[in-house]
């Protein structure tokens, strides 16, 4: 598209026509374990989400958007790398903590001194690296889940000859794949998603050289929290801890946003932990507004399990509803801050969830009907485990629109690239990204930009022939393929075929009726899957 064709749209369509210093800003808000039907704009009747609902009214709501995987770390990896989980390195929540609990680490409190997940592939560029190289300021607030951090060796890194982290030495070093080494200018949150299981932790990780003078990723100790026992003790004195991590992470994100100006573009990745378990939070007006609304005899009981680090309390339905409303307040404050700074007309904001709803810590997906007509929850490739809320708001987005375009997290990398105008069409279409001047097999991505759809040009939208997922996590092995309205689900190697057009709940297995279609989708699995010694899986 030529420059003069866009002149009438300046201010509403911020693409490559604008000067480099005026590339649009991007804020990506990804919450944790929110189901497809948890928001009012997706049909939820019992939980108040006025700000996110307003995002949908003022922007574009997607009905057929999918996570990268039905569980956290690989879903986030799919977003970061632009690869589906048949190609990406991370395909499950492979952890680096386990038996390293150290007593009296924070005051009288025990904690893990090695925390984190399997590192991302160092030979494959991720979104913040790409955008930092194009002059974007980058900030990330919330879960990292892309590598491990060692409390004793925060700035010691052992690498293999190919540049990847030597994970066999995790007890002697931190991972190379950490925010401070992967294109993030400012980070605040838990580098380890297991650490995020408690909302009143002993510490959070931080990397903020501009604001705090940090030279590497550090631990910011929650000095007021460690005066009281941790959740892993089972003591009710845990309730006295005052430093609530969800609020702290959000405030840091807003402070970073306050530093941004109209002169240079920024990319904000806000990976908020709400509404993941534990279902425990400040007893403020948000929580109190839900007390007494739900029948007590329908509440799920939950007692503190020290190994899961979820605190057990009463009113689980009220706690869950309040967590989503609290998250909605965060979104409202972000949008308000953008308008106050005059950045709303030059910023794209996306809201979504990393996977489907959970049953952890006393959560009850069935009570709110929050996965609507969808079958399955987190860790399942049925629709309820992977279909997620997805809303785009801001510069260039047609207001009040609904899209049925099928997309997955691995489409976000090329979409951001195209929307920003900072990358050439050749870079995007080639699906081959340079890292340190080299292009190799590891730098290929699977995504297709949905920027045309997002900007109201659906006729120009290229579509996937199929979407693909796989997960190998803690003995659970699942695969999924969607091709049009056909859906293949593979559980532990056993196959099921559904027609989503007539069976959105995936109740009727059509394998025996349509063996040719079943064979075609199984063929896609064998073609798209690459073997992984870290995440073995049973193929159909």
mmCIF file of C-alpha atoms in Angstrom, residues 8-392:
data_model
loop_
_atom_site.group_PDB
_atom_site.id
_atom_site.type_symbol
_atom_site.label_atom_id
_atom_site.label_comp_id
_atom_site.label_asym_id
_atom_site.label_seq_id
_atom_site.Cartn_x
_atom_site.Cartn_y
_atom_site.Cartn_z
ATOM 1 C CA UNK A 8 -6.344 10.435 5.188
ATOM 2 C CA UNK A 9 -6.051 7.796 7.917
ATOM 3 C CA UNK A 10 -3.111 9.190 9.854
ATOM 4 C CA UNK A 11 -3.868 9.038 13.549
ATOM 5 C CA UNK A 12 -6.112 6.015 13.146
ATOM 6 C CA UNK A 13 -3.902 3.645 11.150
ATOM 7 C CA UNK A 14 -0.346 3.718 12.551
ATOM 8 C CA UNK A 15 1.697 1.613 10.142
ATOM 9 C CA UNK A 16 5.025 1.965 8.317
ATOM 10 C CA UNK A 17 3.903 5.219 6.698
ATOM 11 C CA UNK A 18 4.688 7.003 9.944
ATOM 12 C CA UNK A 19 8.207 8.110 10.801
ATOM 13 C CA UNK A 20 10.324 5.564 12.661
ATOM 14 C CA UNK A 21 10.073 7.533 15.886
ATOM 15 C CA UNK A 22 6.288 7.286 15.589
ATOM 16 C CA UNK A 23 5.848 3.546 15.316
ATOM 17 C CA UNK A 24 2.754 2.623 17.346
ATOM 18 C CA UNK A 25 3.033 1.322 20.887
ATOM 19 C CA UNK A 26 1.842 -2.152 21.863
ATOM 20 C CA UNK A 27 0.579 -3.377 25.235
ATOM 21 C CA UNK A 28 -0.136 -7.087 25.514
ATOM 22 C CA UNK A 29 -2.106 -8.078 28.636
ATOM 23 C CA UNK A 30 -2.182 -11.817 29.225
ATOM 24 C CA UNK A 31 -3.874 -13.004 32.402
ATOM 25 C CA UNK A 32 -3.582 -16.478 33.874
ATOM 26 C CA UNK A 33 -6.125 -19.318 33.556
ATOM 27 C CA UNK A 34 -9.152 -17.200 32.637
ATOM 28 C CA UNK A 35 -11.825 -19.206 30.838
ATOM 29 C CA UNK A 36 -13.575 -18.300 27.591
ATOM 30 C CA UNK A 37 -16.771 -17.323 29.402
ATOM 31 C CA UNK A 38 -15.359 -15.487 32.423
ATOM 32 C CA UNK A 39 -16.064 -11.997 31.044
ATOM 33 C CA UNK A 40 -19.340 -10.158 30.606
ATOM 34 C CA UNK A 41 -18.609 -9.565 26.917
ATOM 35 C CA UNK A 42 -18.353 -13.352 26.481
ATOM 36 C CA UNK A 43 -21.607 -14.043 28.317
ATOM 37 C CA UNK A 44 -20.656 -14.100 32.001
ATOM 38 C CA UNK A 45 -23.592 -12.998 34.211
ATOM 39 C CA UNK A 46 -22.206 -13.279 37.748
ATOM 40 C CA UNK A 47 -18.876 -11.425 37.549
ATOM 41 C CA UNK A 48 -18.491 -7.686 36.948
ATOM 42 C CA UNK A 49 -15.960 -6.758 34.211
ATOM 43 C CA UNK A 50 -17.013 -3.275 33.007
ATOM 44 C CA UNK A 51 -13.599 -2.132 31.746
ATOM 45 C CA UNK A 52 -12.812 -5.197 29.648
ATOM 46 C CA UNK A 53 -16.385 -5.180 28.355
ATOM 47 C CA UNK A 54 -15.819 -1.572 27.303
ATOM 48 C CA UNK A 55 -12.636 -2.665 25.523
ATOM 49 C CA UNK A 56 -14.785 -5.069 23.500
ATOM 50 C CA UNK A 57 -17.366 -2.383 22.701
ATOM 51 C CA UNK A 58 -14.658 0.062 21.619
ATOM 52 C CA UNK A 59 -12.526 -2.506 19.817
ATOM 53 C CA UNK A 60 -12.632 -5.980 18.282
ATOM 54 C CA UNK A 61 -13.690 -9.187 20.057
ATOM 55 C CA UNK A 62 -12.479 -12.514 18.649
ATOM 56 C CA UNK A 63 -14.671 -15.591 19.062
ATOM 57 C CA UNK A 64 -12.199 -18.190 17.745
ATOM 58 C CA UNK A 65 -8.876 -17.224 19.306
ATOM 59 C CA UNK A 66 -6.651 -19.888 20.834
ATOM 60 C CA UNK A 67 -3.822 -20.102 23.317
ATOM 61 C CA UNK A 68 -0.497 -21.578 22.285
ATOM 62 C CA UNK A 69 -0.981 -24.576 24.570
ATOM 63 C CA UNK A 70 -3.416 -25.674 27.289
ATOM 64 C CA UNK A 71 -0.845 -25.005 30.042
ATOM 65 C CA UNK A 72 1.192 -21.979 31.047
ATOM 66 C CA UNK A 73 4.895 -22.186 30.122
ATOM 67 C CA UNK A 74 4.502 -23.648 26.602
ATOM 68 C CA UNK A 75 1.630 -21.291 25.835
ATOM 69 C CA UNK A 76 3.822 -18.325 26.753
ATOM 70 C CA UNK A 77 6.671 -19.802 24.716
ATOM 71 C CA UNK A 78 4.398 -20.040 21.681
ATOM 72 C CA UNK A 79 3.558 -16.349 22.063
ATOM 73 C CA UNK A 80 7.183 -15.318 22.507
ATOM 74 C CA UNK A 81 8.620 -17.424 19.654
ATOM 75 C CA UNK A 82 5.844 -17.421 17.060
ATOM 76 C CA UNK A 83 6.053 -21.217 16.954
ATOM 77 C CA UNK A 84 3.381 -23.813 17.627
ATOM 78 C CA UNK A 85 4.172 -26.444 20.227
ATOM 79 C CA UNK A 86 5.053 -29.099 17.696
ATOM 80 C CA UNK A 87 8.104 -26.981 16.849
ATOM 81 C CA UNK A 88 8.794 -24.825 19.906
ATOM 82 C CA UNK A 89 11.278 -25.997 22.515
ATOM 83 C CA UNK A 90 8.875 -25.691 25.473
ATOM 84 C CA UNK A 91 5.925 -28.102 25.473
ATOM 85 C CA UNK A 92 5.215 -28.509 29.190
ATOM 86 C CA UNK A 93 5.923 -26.970 32.586
ATOM 87 C CA UNK A 94 9.418 -28.398 33.077
ATOM 88 C CA UNK A 95 10.509 -26.995 36.430
ATOM 89 C CA UNK A 96 13.779 -26.034 38.121
ATOM 90 C CA UNK A 97 13.025 -26.034 41.839
ATOM 91 C CA UNK A 98 11.774 -29.284 43.396
ATOM 92 C CA UNK A 99 14.058 -30.511 46.184
ATOM 93 C CA UNK A 100 15.998 -27.278 46.732
ATOM 94 C CA UNK A 101 13.837 -25.831 49.533
ATOM 95 C CA UNK A 102 16.148 -23.998 51.926
ATOM 96 C CA UNK A 103 15.140 -23.364 55.526
ATOM 97 C CA UNK A 104 15.397 -19.871 57.050
ATOM 98 C CA UNK A 105 16.123 -18.281 53.700
ATOM 99 C CA UNK A 106 13.969 -15.191 54.268
ATOM 100 C CA UNK A 107 13.882 -14.530 57.971
ATOM 101 C CA UNK A 108 12.375 -17.706 59.358
ATOM 102 C CA UNK A 109 10.871 -18.657 56.003
ATOM 103 C CA UNK A 110 11.949 -21.420 53.668
ATOM 104 C CA UNK A 111 12.064 -20.953 49.918
ATOM 105 C CA UNK A 112 13.668 -22.333 46.762
ATOM 106 C CA UNK A 113 16.985 -20.850 45.727
ATOM 107 C CA UNK A 114 16.717 -22.149 42.138
ATOM 108 C CA UNK A 115 13.412 -21.111 40.582
ATOM 109 C CA UNK A 116 12.057 -21.199 37.064
ATOM 110 C CA UNK A 117 11.183 -23.282 34.032
ATOM 111 C CA UNK A 118 13.034 -24.828 31.079
ATOM 112 C CA UNK A 119 14.838 -22.009 29.208
ATOM 113 C CA UNK A 120 13.734 -20.795 25.798
ATOM 114 C CA UNK A 121 15.916 -21.731 22.835
ATOM 115 C CA UNK A 122 18.716 -19.151 22.752
ATOM 116 C CA UNK A 123 19.141 -19.543 18.978
ATOM 117 C CA UNK A 124 15.569 -18.449 18.321
ATOM 118 C CA UNK A 125 14.686 -14.744 18.703
ATOM 119 C CA UNK A 126 11.710 -13.799 20.854
ATOM 120 C CA UNK A 127 9.370 -10.818 20.536
ATOM 121 C CA UNK A 128 11.108 -8.384 22.950
ATOM 122 C CA UNK A 129 14.490 -9.024 21.308
ATOM 123 C CA UNK A 130 13.070 -8.217 17.890
ATOM 124 C CA UNK A 131 11.391 -5.030 19.048
ATOM 125 C CA UNK A 132 14.290 -3.801 21.142
ATOM 126 C CA UNK A 133 16.475 -4.108 18.033
ATOM 127 C CA UNK A 134 14.005 -1.799 16.248
ATOM 128 C CA UNK A 135 14.278 0.901 18.916
ATOM 129 C CA UNK A 136 11.333 -0.029 21.140
ATOM 130 C CA UNK A 137 11.451 0.374 24.920
ATOM 131 C CA UNK A 138 10.435 -3.000 26.340
ATOM 132 C CA UNK A 139 8.878 -3.809 29.697
ATOM 133 C CA UNK A 140 7.462 -7.018 31.130
ATOM 134 C CA UNK A 141 5.491 -7.321 34.361
ATOM 135 C CA UNK A 142 4.241 -10.620 35.760
ATOM 136 C CA UNK A 143 5.327 -14.180 34.963
ATOM 137 C CA UNK A 144 8.425 -14.825 32.883
ATOM 138 C CA UNK A 145 8.406 -18.677 32.757
ATOM 139 C CA UNK A 146 11.154 -18.772 30.113
ATOM 140 C CA UNK A 147 14.182 -19.785 32.165
ATOM 141 C CA UNK A 148 15.467 -20.339 35.694
ATOM 142 C CA UNK A 149 17.174 -18.023 38.195
ATOM 143 C CA UNK A 150 19.610 -18.994 40.955
ATOM 144 C CA UNK A 151 19.505 -16.912 44.135
ATOM 145 C CA UNK A 152 23.162 -17.693 44.887
ATOM 146 C CA UNK A 153 24.406 -17.061 41.332
ATOM 147 C CA UNK A 154 22.093 -14.415 39.846
ATOM 148 C CA UNK A 155 24.636 -13.220 37.259
ATOM 149 C CA UNK A 156 26.553 -16.435 36.527
ATOM 150 C CA UNK A 157 25.639 -18.217 33.283
ATOM 151 C CA UNK A 158 27.076 -21.423 31.840
ATOM 152 C CA UNK A 159 26.520 -21.930 28.136
ATOM 153 C CA UNK A 160 26.976 -24.775 25.710
ATOM 154 C CA UNK A 161 28.977 -24.361 22.473
ATOM 155 C CA UNK A 162 25.763 -23.663 20.512
ATOM 156 C CA UNK A 163 24.908 -20.774 22.821
ATOM 157 C CA UNK A 164 22.165 -22.516 24.788
ATOM 158 C CA UNK A 165 22.055 -22.724 28.556
ATOM 159 C CA UNK A 166 23.768 -25.705 30.163
ATOM 160 C CA UNK A 167 20.795 -26.794 32.272
ATOM 161 C CA UNK A 168 22.852 -29.532 33.926
ATOM 162 C CA UNK A 169 24.551 -26.736 35.908
ATOM 163 C CA UNK A 170 21.375 -25.054 37.166
ATOM 164 C CA UNK A 171 22.579 -25.484 40.762
ATOM 165 C CA UNK A 172 25.657 -23.410 39.908
ATOM 166 C CA UNK A 173 24.210 -20.700 37.690
ATOM 167 C CA UNK A 174 21.210 -18.834 36.383
ATOM 168 C CA UNK A 175 19.792 -19.384 32.919
ATOM 169 C CA UNK A 176 20.848 -17.294 29.943
ATOM 170 C CA UNK A 177 17.185 -17.113 28.989
ATOM 171 C CA UNK A 178 16.093 -14.493 31.521
ATOM 172 C CA UNK A 179 14.368 -11.128 30.941
ATOM 173 C CA UNK A 180 17.548 -9.086 31.402
ATOM 174 C CA UNK A 181 19.278 -11.112 28.653
ATOM 175 C CA UNK A 182 16.356 -11.512 26.236
ATOM 176 C CA UNK A 183 15.478 -7.971 25.188
ATOM 177 C CA UNK A 184 13.569 -6.765 28.264
ATOM 178 C CA UNK A 185 14.546 -3.277 29.489
ATOM 179 C CA UNK A 186 12.476 -3.484 32.688
ATOM 180 C CA UNK A 187 11.037 -6.537 34.440
ATOM 181 C CA UNK A 188 9.117 -7.009 37.678
ATOM 182 C CA UNK A 189 7.374 -10.177 38.800
ATOM 183 C CA UNK A 190 8.071 -13.865 39.475
ATOM 184 C CA UNK A 191 10.619 -15.277 37.059
ATOM 185 C CA UNK A 192 9.214 -18.695 38.050
ATOM 186 C CA UNK A 193 5.537 -19.464 37.563
ATOM 187 C CA UNK A 194 5.612 -21.814 40.564
ATOM 188 C CA UNK A 195 6.591 -18.847 42.741
ATOM 189 C CA UNK A 196 3.407 -17.166 41.506
ATOM 190 C CA UNK A 197 1.289 -19.848 43.190
ATOM 191 C CA UNK A 198 1.256 -17.640 46.275
ATOM 192 C CA UNK A 199 0.147 -14.018 46.101
ATOM 193 C CA UNK A 200 2.078 -13.104 49.264
ATOM 194 C CA UNK A 201 5.577 -14.351 48.394
ATOM 195 C CA UNK A 202 8.930 -13.919 50.106
ATOM 196 C CA UNK A 203 10.337 -12.093 47.088
ATOM 197 C CA UNK A 204 9.730 -10.957 43.529
ATOM 198 C CA UNK A 205 12.324 -10.672 40.783
ATOM 199 C CA UNK A 206 13.301 -7.309 39.333
ATOM 200 C CA UNK A 207 15.437 -5.927 36.549
ATOM 201 C CA UNK A 208 15.249 -2.149 36.260
ATOM 202 C CA UNK A 209 18.597 -0.549 35.375
ATOM 203 C CA UNK A 210 16.949 2.792 34.579
ATOM 204 C CA UNK A 211 14.876 3.081 37.749
ATOM 205 C CA UNK A 212 16.851 1.017 40.272
ATOM 206 C CA UNK A 213 20.351 0.727 38.810
ATOM 207 C CA UNK A 214 20.096 -3.063 38.493
ATOM 208 C CA UNK A 215 22.948 -4.735 36.599
ATOM 209 C CA UNK A 216 21.289 -8.149 36.500
ATOM 210 C CA UNK A 217 18.092 -9.840 37.651
ATOM 211 C CA UNK A 218 17.743 -9.443 41.421
ATOM 212 C CA UNK A 219 15.431 -10.502 44.242
ATOM 213 C CA UNK A 220 13.327 -7.762 45.780
ATOM 214 C CA UNK A 221 12.561 -9.136 49.239
ATOM 215 C CA UNK A 222 9.052 -8.592 50.566
ATOM 216 C CA UNK A 223 10.297 -7.330 53.929
ATOM 217 C CA UNK A 224 6.827 -6.990 55.466
ATOM 218 C CA UNK A 225 5.733 -10.438 54.285
ATOM 219 C CA UNK A 226 8.676 -12.356 55.707
ATOM 220 C CA UNK A 227 7.795 -11.182 59.223
ATOM 221 C CA UNK A 228 5.045 -13.807 59.096
ATOM 222 C CA UNK A 229 5.042 -17.525 58.188
ATOM 223 C CA UNK A 230 4.836 -18.524 54.536
ATOM 224 C CA UNK A 231 1.936 -20.376 52.961
ATOM 225 C CA UNK A 232 3.975 -23.586 52.910
ATOM 226 C CA UNK A 233 3.863 -23.734 56.719
ATOM 227 C CA UNK A 234 0.079 -24.042 56.809
ATOM 228 C CA UNK A 235 -0.060 -21.398 59.550
ATOM 229 C CA UNK A 236 -3.043 -19.022 59.532
ATOM 230 C CA UNK A 237 -0.570 -16.237 60.427
ATOM 231 C CA UNK A 238 0.091 -16.229 56.679
ATOM 232 C CA UNK A 239 -3.051 -14.064 56.499
ATOM 233 C CA UNK A 240 -1.130 -11.228 58.165
ATOM 234 C CA UNK A 241 1.200 -10.814 55.194
ATOM 235 C CA UNK A 242 0.400 -7.368 53.702
ATOM 236 C CA UNK A 243 2.375 -7.245 50.421
ATOM 237 C CA UNK A 244 0.030 -8.536 47.706
ATOM 238 C CA UNK A 245 2.050 -9.374 44.607
ATOM 239 C CA UNK A 246 -0.707 -8.803 42.035
ATOM 240 C CA UNK A 247 -1.090 -5.179 43.154
ATOM 241 C CA UNK A 248 2.675 -4.665 43.373
ATOM 242 C CA UNK A 249 3.238 -5.963 39.836
ATOM 243 C CA UNK A 250 0.444 -3.810 38.453
ATOM 244 C CA UNK A 251 1.745 -0.665 40.176
ATOM 245 C CA UNK A 252 5.212 -1.284 38.767
ATOM 246 C CA UNK A 253 3.720 -1.677 35.299
ATOM 247 C CA UNK A 254 1.935 1.668 35.680
ATOM 248 C CA UNK A 255 5.128 3.334 36.919
ATOM 249 C CA UNK A 256 6.966 2.018 33.855
ATOM 250 C CA UNK A 257 4.145 3.234 31.656
ATOM 251 C CA UNK A 258 4.489 6.694 33.234
ATOM 252 C CA UNK A 259 8.118 6.785 32.044
ATOM 253 C CA UNK A 260 7.107 6.318 28.410
ATOM 254 C CA UNK A 261 6.704 9.300 26.096
ATOM 255 C CA UNK A 262 5.331 10.067 22.663
ATOM 256 C CA UNK A 263 8.852 10.385 21.283
ATOM 257 C CA UNK A 264 9.859 6.704 21.309
ATOM 258 C CA UNK A 265 7.707 3.582 20.859
ATOM 259 C CA UNK A 266 7.283 0.983 23.591
ATOM 260 C CA UNK A 267 6.240 -2.629 23.942
ATOM 261 C CA UNK A 268 4.647 -3.620 27.251
ATOM 262 C CA UNK A 269 4.044 -7.295 28.040
ATOM 263 C CA UNK A 270 1.801 -7.475 31.125
ATOM 264 C CA UNK A 271 1.542 -11.135 32.162
ATOM 265 C CA UNK A 272 -0.673 -10.716 35.204
ATOM 266 C CA UNK A 273 -1.105 -13.735 37.488
ATOM 267 C CA UNK A 274 -4.830 -13.258 38.179
ATOM 268 C CA UNK A 275 -7.088 -15.275 38.341
ATOM 269 C CA UNK A 276 -4.760 -18.236 38.899
ATOM 270 C CA UNK A 277 -4.967 -19.955 42.275
ATOM 271 C CA UNK A 278 -4.423 -19.239 45.144
ATOM 272 C CA UNK A 279 -7.854 -17.798 45.780
ATOM 273 C CA UNK A 280 -6.747 -15.347 48.429
ATOM 274 C CA UNK A 281 -6.438 -11.555 48.266
ATOM 275 C CA UNK A 282 -6.915 -8.357 50.312
ATOM 276 C CA UNK A 283 -10.327 -8.227 51.955
ATOM 277 C CA UNK A 284 -11.202 -4.913 50.361
ATOM 278 C CA UNK A 285 -14.353 -3.526 48.776
ATOM 279 C CA UNK A 286 -13.909 -5.687 45.664
ATOM 280 C CA UNK A 287 -14.016 -8.914 47.694
ATOM 281 C CA UNK A 288 -16.713 -7.618 50.024
ATOM 282 C CA UNK A 289 -18.982 -6.804 47.086
ATOM 283 C CA UNK A 290 -19.213 -10.545 46.352
ATOM 284 C CA UNK A 291 -19.616 -11.831 49.907
ATOM 285 C CA UNK A 292 -22.965 -13.504 50.428
ATOM 286 C CA UNK A 293 -23.853 -13.604 46.731
ATOM 287 C CA UNK A 294 -23.127 -17.288 46.221
ATOM 288 C CA UNK A 295 -24.641 -20.239 48.151
ATOM 289 C CA UNK A 296 -22.244 -21.354 50.875
ATOM 290 C CA UNK A 297 -23.218 -25.003 50.459
ATOM 291 C CA UNK A 298 -21.986 -24.903 46.863
ATOM 292 C CA UNK A 299 -18.518 -23.636 47.769
ATOM 293 C CA UNK A 300 -15.691 -26.056 47.158
ATOM 294 C CA UNK A 301 -13.733 -26.843 50.281
ATOM 295 C CA UNK A 302 -9.984 -26.468 50.072
ATOM 296 C CA UNK A 303 -7.342 -26.929 52.731
ATOM 297 C CA UNK A 304 -3.845 -25.544 52.435
ATOM 298 C CA UNK A 305 -1.525 -27.922 50.645
ATOM 299 C CA UNK A 306 2.055 -26.911 51.518
ATOM 300 C CA UNK A 307 3.483 -28.421 48.346
ATOM 301 C CA UNK A 308 1.167 -26.473 46.046
ATOM 302 C CA UNK A 309 1.584 -23.181 47.944
ATOM 303 C CA UNK A 310 -2.116 -22.352 47.625
ATOM 304 C CA UNK A 311 -3.639 -20.929 50.792
ATOM 305 C CA UNK A 312 -6.938 -22.458 51.851
ATOM 306 C CA UNK A 313 -9.809 -20.225 52.876
ATOM 307 C CA UNK A 314 -13.564 -19.832 52.668
ATOM 308 C CA UNK A 315 -15.730 -18.096 50.065
ATOM 309 C CA UNK A 316 -13.911 -19.524 47.051
ATOM 310 C CA UNK A 317 -16.581 -18.355 44.607
ATOM 311 C CA UNK A 318 -16.446 -14.817 45.991
ATOM 312 C CA UNK A 319 -12.646 -14.906 45.907
ATOM 313 C CA UNK A 320 -12.557 -16.034 42.292
ATOM 314 C CA UNK A 321 -15.124 -13.493 41.119
ATOM 315 C CA UNK A 322 -13.267 -10.723 42.956
ATOM 316 C CA UNK A 323 -9.968 -11.717 41.333
ATOM 317 C CA UNK A 324 -11.454 -11.238 37.880
ATOM 318 C CA UNK A 325 -13.043 -7.924 38.853
ATOM 319 C CA UNK A 326 -9.710 -6.810 40.345
ATOM 320 C CA UNK A 327 -7.999 -7.694 37.073
ATOM 321 C CA UNK A 328 -10.669 -5.694 35.264
ATOM 322 C CA UNK A 329 -9.804 -2.693 37.463
ATOM 323 C CA UNK A 330 -6.157 -3.060 36.429
ATOM 324 C CA UNK A 331 -7.166 -2.978 32.755
ATOM 325 C CA UNK A 332 -9.278 0.105 33.372
ATOM 326 C CA UNK A 333 -6.334 1.881 34.986
ATOM 327 C CA UNK A 334 -4.069 1.036 32.039
ATOM 328 C CA UNK A 335 -6.537 2.450 29.530
ATOM 329 C CA UNK A 336 -7.060 5.530 31.679
ATOM 330 C CA UNK A 337 -3.313 6.089 31.992
ATOM 331 C CA UNK A 338 -2.896 5.883 28.214
ATOM 332 C CA UNK A 339 -5.590 8.520 27.733
ATOM 333 C CA UNK A 340 -4.107 10.785 30.398
ATOM 334 C CA UNK A 341 -0.750 10.659 28.626
ATOM 335 C CA UNK A 342 -2.291 11.175 25.209
ATOM 336 C CA UNK A 343 -1.079 7.753 24.067
ATOM 337 C CA UNK A 344 -4.423 6.058 23.461
ATOM 338 C CA UNK A 345 -4.493 7.175 19.811
ATOM 339 C CA UNK A 346 -1.095 5.580 19.124
ATOM 340 C CA UNK A 347 -1.283 2.368 21.173
ATOM 341 C CA UNK A 348 -2.648 -1.099 20.496
ATOM 342 C CA UNK A 349 -3.879 -2.950 23.598
ATOM 343 C CA UNK A 350 -4.636 -6.676 23.521
ATOM 344 C CA UNK A 351 -6.286 -8.580 26.354
ATOM 345 C CA UNK A 352 -6.249 -12.377 26.546
ATOM 346 C CA UNK A 353 -5.557 -15.430 28.753
ATOM 347 C CA UNK A 354 -2.753 -17.998 28.608
ATOM 348 C CA UNK A 355 -5.073 -21.040 28.544
ATOM 349 C CA UNK A 356 -8.448 -22.270 29.733
ATOM 350 C CA UNK A 357 -9.839 -22.281 33.300
ATOM 351 C CA UNK A 358 -8.403 -24.319 36.167
ATOM 352 C CA UNK A 359 -9.674 -26.374 39.114
ATOM 353 C CA UNK A 360 -6.746 -25.592 41.392
ATOM 354 C CA UNK A 361 -6.819 -24.155 44.895
ATOM 355 C CA UNK A 362 -10.576 -24.694 45.234
ATOM 356 C CA UNK A 363 -11.598 -23.076 41.940
ATOM 357 C CA UNK A 364 -14.790 -24.428 40.389
ATOM 358 C CA UNK A 365 -15.072 -23.913 36.606
ATOM 359 C CA UNK A 366 -18.562 -25.403 36.467
ATOM 360 C CA UNK A 367 -20.149 -23.014 38.981
ATOM 361 C CA UNK A 368 -19.912 -19.849 36.889
ATOM 362 C CA UNK A 369 -20.427 -21.734 33.647
ATOM 363 C CA UNK A 370 -17.402 -19.801 32.671
ATOM 364 C CA UNK A 371 -16.313 -22.030 29.854
ATOM 365 C CA UNK A 372 -19.817 -21.638 28.412
ATOM 366 C CA UNK A 373 -20.637 -24.377 25.968
ATOM 367 C CA UNK A 374 -17.061 -25.560 25.754
ATOM 368 C CA UNK A 375 -15.802 -28.908 27.003
ATOM 369 C CA UNK A 376 -12.542 -29.245 28.888
ATOM 370 C CA UNK A 377 -10.321 -27.090 31.076
ATOM 371 C CA UNK A 378 -6.625 -26.313 31.452
ATOM 372 C CA UNK A 379 -4.327 -29.152 30.261
ATOM 373 C CA UNK A 380 -6.898 -30.312 27.724
ATOM 374 C CA UNK A 381 -6.952 -29.729 23.958
ATOM 375 C CA UNK A 382 -10.730 -29.765 24.002
ATOM 376 C CA UNK A 383 -12.025 -26.281 23.233
ATOM 377 C CA UNK A 384 -12.373 -25.287 26.896
ATOM 378 C CA UNK A 385 -8.668 -25.810 27.479
ATOM 379 C CA UNK A 386 -7.375 -23.748 24.550
ATOM 380 C CA UNK A 387 -10.059 -21.339 23.269
ATOM 381 C CA UNK A 388 -9.582 -18.085 25.130
ATOM 382 C CA UNK A 389 -10.972 -14.538 25.361
ATOM 383 C CA UNK A 390 -9.167 -12.198 22.986
ATOM 384 C CA UNK A 391 -9.875 -8.482 22.553
ATOM 385 C CA UNK A 392 -7.995 -5.833 20.534
#
